[in-house]
Short mmCIF file of C-alpha atoms in Angstrom, two decimals:
data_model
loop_
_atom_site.label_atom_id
_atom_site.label_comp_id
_atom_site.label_asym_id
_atom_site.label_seq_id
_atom_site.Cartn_x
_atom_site.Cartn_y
_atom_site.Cartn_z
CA UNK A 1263 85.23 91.21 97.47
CA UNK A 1264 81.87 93.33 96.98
CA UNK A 1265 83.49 96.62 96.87
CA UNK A 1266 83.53 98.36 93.37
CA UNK A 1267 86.37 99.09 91.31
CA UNK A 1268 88.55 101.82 91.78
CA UNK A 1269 90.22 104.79 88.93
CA UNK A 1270 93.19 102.49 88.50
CA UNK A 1271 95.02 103.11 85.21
CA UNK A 1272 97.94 101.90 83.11
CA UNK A 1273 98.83 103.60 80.31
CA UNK A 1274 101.90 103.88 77.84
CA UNK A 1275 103.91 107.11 78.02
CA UNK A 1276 105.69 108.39 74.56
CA UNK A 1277 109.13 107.93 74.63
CA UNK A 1278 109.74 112.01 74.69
CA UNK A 1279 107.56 112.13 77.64
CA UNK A 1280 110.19 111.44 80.12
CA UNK A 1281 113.06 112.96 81.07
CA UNK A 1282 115.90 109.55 80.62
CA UNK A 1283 114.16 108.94 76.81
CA UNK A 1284 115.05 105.47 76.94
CA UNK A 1285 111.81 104.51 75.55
CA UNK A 1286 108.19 103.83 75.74
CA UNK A 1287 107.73 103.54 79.91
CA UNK A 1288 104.66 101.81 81.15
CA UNK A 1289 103.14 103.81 83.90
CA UNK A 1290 100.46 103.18 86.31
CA UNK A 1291 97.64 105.92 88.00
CA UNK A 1292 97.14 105.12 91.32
CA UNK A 1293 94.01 106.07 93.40
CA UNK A 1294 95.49 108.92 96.00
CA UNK A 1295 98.52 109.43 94.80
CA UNK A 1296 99.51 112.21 92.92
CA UNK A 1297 101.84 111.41 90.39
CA UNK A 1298 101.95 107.90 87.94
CA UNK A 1299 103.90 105.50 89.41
CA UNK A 1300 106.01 103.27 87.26
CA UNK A 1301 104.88 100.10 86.85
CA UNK A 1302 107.69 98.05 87.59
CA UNK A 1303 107.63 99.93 90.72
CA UNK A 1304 104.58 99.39 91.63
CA UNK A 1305 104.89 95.31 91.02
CA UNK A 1306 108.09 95.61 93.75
CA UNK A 1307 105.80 97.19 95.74
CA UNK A 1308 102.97 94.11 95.37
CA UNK A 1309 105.70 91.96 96.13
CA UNK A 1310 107.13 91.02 93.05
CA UNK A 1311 110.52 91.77 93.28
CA UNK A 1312 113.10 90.42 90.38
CA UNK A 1313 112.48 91.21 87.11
CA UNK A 1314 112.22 87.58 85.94
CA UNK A 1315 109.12 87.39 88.24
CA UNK A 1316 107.34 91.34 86.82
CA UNK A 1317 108.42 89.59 83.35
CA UNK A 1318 106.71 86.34 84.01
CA UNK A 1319 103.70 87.99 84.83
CA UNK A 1320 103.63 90.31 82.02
CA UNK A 1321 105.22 88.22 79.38
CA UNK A 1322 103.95 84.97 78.77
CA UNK A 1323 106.07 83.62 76.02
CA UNK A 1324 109.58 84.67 76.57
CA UNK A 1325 110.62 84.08 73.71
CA UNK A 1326 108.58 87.15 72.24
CA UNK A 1327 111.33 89.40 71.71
CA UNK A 1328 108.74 92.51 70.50
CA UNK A 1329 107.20 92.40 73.98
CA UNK A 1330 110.13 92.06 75.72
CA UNK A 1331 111.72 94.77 74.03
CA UNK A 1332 108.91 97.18 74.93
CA UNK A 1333 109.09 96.01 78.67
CA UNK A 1334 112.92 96.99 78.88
CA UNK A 1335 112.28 100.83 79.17
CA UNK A 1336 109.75 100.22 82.42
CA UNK A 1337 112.62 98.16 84.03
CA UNK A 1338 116.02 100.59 83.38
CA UNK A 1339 113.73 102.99 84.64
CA UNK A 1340 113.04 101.22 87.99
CA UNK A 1341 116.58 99.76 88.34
CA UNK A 1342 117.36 101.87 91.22
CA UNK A 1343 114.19 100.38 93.43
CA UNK A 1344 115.26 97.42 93.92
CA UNK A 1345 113.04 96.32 97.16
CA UNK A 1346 109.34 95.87 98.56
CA UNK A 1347 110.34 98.85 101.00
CA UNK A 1348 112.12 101.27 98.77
CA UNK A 1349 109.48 100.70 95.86
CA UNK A 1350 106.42 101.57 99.12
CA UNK A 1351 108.40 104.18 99.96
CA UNK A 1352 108.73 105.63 96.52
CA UNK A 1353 104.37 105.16 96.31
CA UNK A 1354 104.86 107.05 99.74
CA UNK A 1355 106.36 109.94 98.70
CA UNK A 1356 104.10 110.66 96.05
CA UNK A 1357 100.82 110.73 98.22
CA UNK A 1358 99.02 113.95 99.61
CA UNK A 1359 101.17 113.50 102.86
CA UNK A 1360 103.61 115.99 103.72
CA UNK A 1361 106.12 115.39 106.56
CA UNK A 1362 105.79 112.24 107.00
CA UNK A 1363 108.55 109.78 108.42
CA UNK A 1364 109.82 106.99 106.19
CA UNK A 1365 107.30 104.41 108.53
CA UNK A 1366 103.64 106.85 107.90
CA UNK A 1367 104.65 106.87 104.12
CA UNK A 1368 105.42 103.02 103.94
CA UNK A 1369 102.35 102.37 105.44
CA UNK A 1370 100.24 104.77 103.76
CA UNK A 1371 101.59 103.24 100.20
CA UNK A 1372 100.45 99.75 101.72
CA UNK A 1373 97.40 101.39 103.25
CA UNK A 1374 96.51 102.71 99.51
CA UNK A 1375 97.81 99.24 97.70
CA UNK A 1376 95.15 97.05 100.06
CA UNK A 1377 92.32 98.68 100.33
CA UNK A 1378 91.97 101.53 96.98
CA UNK A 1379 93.89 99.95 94.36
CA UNK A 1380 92.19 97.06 92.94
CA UNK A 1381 89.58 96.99 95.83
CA UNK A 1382 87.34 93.94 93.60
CA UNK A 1383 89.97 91.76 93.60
CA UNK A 1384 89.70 91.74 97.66
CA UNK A 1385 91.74 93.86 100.47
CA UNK A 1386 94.14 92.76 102.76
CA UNK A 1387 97.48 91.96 102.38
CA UNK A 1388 97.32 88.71 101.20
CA UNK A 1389 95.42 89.92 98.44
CA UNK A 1390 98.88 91.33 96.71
CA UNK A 1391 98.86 88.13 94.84
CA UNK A 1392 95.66 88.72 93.05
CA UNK A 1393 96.45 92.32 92.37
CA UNK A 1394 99.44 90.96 91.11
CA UNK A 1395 98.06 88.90 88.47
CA UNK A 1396 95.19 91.11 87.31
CA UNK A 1397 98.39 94.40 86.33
CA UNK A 1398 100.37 91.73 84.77
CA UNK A 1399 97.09 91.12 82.70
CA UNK A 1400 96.86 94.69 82.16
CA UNK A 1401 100.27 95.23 81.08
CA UNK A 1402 100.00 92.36 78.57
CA UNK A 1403 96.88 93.63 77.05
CA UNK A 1404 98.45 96.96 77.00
CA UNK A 1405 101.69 96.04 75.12
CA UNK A 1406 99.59 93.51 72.47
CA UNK A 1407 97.67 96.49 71.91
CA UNK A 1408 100.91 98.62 71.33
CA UNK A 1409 102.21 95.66 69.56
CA UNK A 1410 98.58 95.72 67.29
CA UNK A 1411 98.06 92.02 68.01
CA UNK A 1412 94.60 93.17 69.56
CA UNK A 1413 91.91 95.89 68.83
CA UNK A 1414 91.07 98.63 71.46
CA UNK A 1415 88.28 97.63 73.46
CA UNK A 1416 84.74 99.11 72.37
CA UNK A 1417 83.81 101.51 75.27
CA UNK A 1418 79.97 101.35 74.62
CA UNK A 1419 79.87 97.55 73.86
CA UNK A 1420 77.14 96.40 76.68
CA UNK A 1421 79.75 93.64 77.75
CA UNK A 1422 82.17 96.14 79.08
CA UNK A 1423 80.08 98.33 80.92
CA UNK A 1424 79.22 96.98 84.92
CA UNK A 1425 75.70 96.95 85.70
CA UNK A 1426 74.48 97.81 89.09
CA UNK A 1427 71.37 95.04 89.43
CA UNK A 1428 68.17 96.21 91.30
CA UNK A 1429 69.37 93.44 94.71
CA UNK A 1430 72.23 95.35 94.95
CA UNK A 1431 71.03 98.64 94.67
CA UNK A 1432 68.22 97.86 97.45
CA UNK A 1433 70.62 95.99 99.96
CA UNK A 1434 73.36 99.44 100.14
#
């Protein structure tokens, strides 16, 4: 997909930062949605359902019990969303929308997962897949980082900055 990419976080909460202090909780800001989202929860909501598939996707040596370990808070937290449609619902209710039926919020939390979050790795449905992939990559680089198996990335190194080229900027 051409569109650009979207303010799509992840981020690491402190363990006292939550009200069940169970431990570090991985959290995810969505594009128009008001409150961070879990990010186990959000994976049910991609499509990704058991935890053997969000840790498969995150993890990729099981056998690392340090990653594993910091993984376990983000899924006791989500234990109770268990399903694509409770985890959309759960996106739903923490939109903008007030008063909406079970059904508008559903859709609205697909609605938001297809076409704002993640837009450059495409939109549509079948694009859940991709979108998928790229917050298990996240996550990973987000625990090693936690884990100090890999330096922050360098904010003002040329290589992680997108440049807008002048064919682009005369096409739009």
């Amino acid at each position: 997909s051409y569109r650009p990419a979207s303010a799509f976080s992840v981020r690491m909460l402190a363990s006292k930062s939550r009200k069940k202090g169970t431990g570090h909780c991985i959290v995810a800001q969505m594009p128009y949605i008001r409150a961070e989202i879990p990010i186990v929860i959000l994976f049910r909501a991609l499509g990704s359902v058991t935890d053997r598939d969000i840790m498969d996707h995150v993890i990729y040596n099981m056998e690392d019990t340090e990653m594993l370990e910091l993984l376990r808070p983000s899924l006791e937290e989500a234990s109770g969303i268990q399903t694509q449609e409770l985890a959309l619902d759960y996106i739903g209710k923490r939109s903008g929308i007030t008063g909406a039926t079970k059904e508008k919020r559903i859709s609205y939390a697909r609605e938001v997962l297809m076409k704002e979050t993640l837009p450059h790795c495409g939109v549509g449905e079948r694009c859940f897949t991709k979108k998928t992939f790229f917050v298990g990559y996240m996550t990973h680089k987000l625990l090693s980082l936690a884990l100090g198996r890999r330096d922050q990335d360098d904010r003002d190194f040329g290589g992680n900055k997108r440049f807008d080229m002048a064919g682009q900027l005369l096409v739009g």
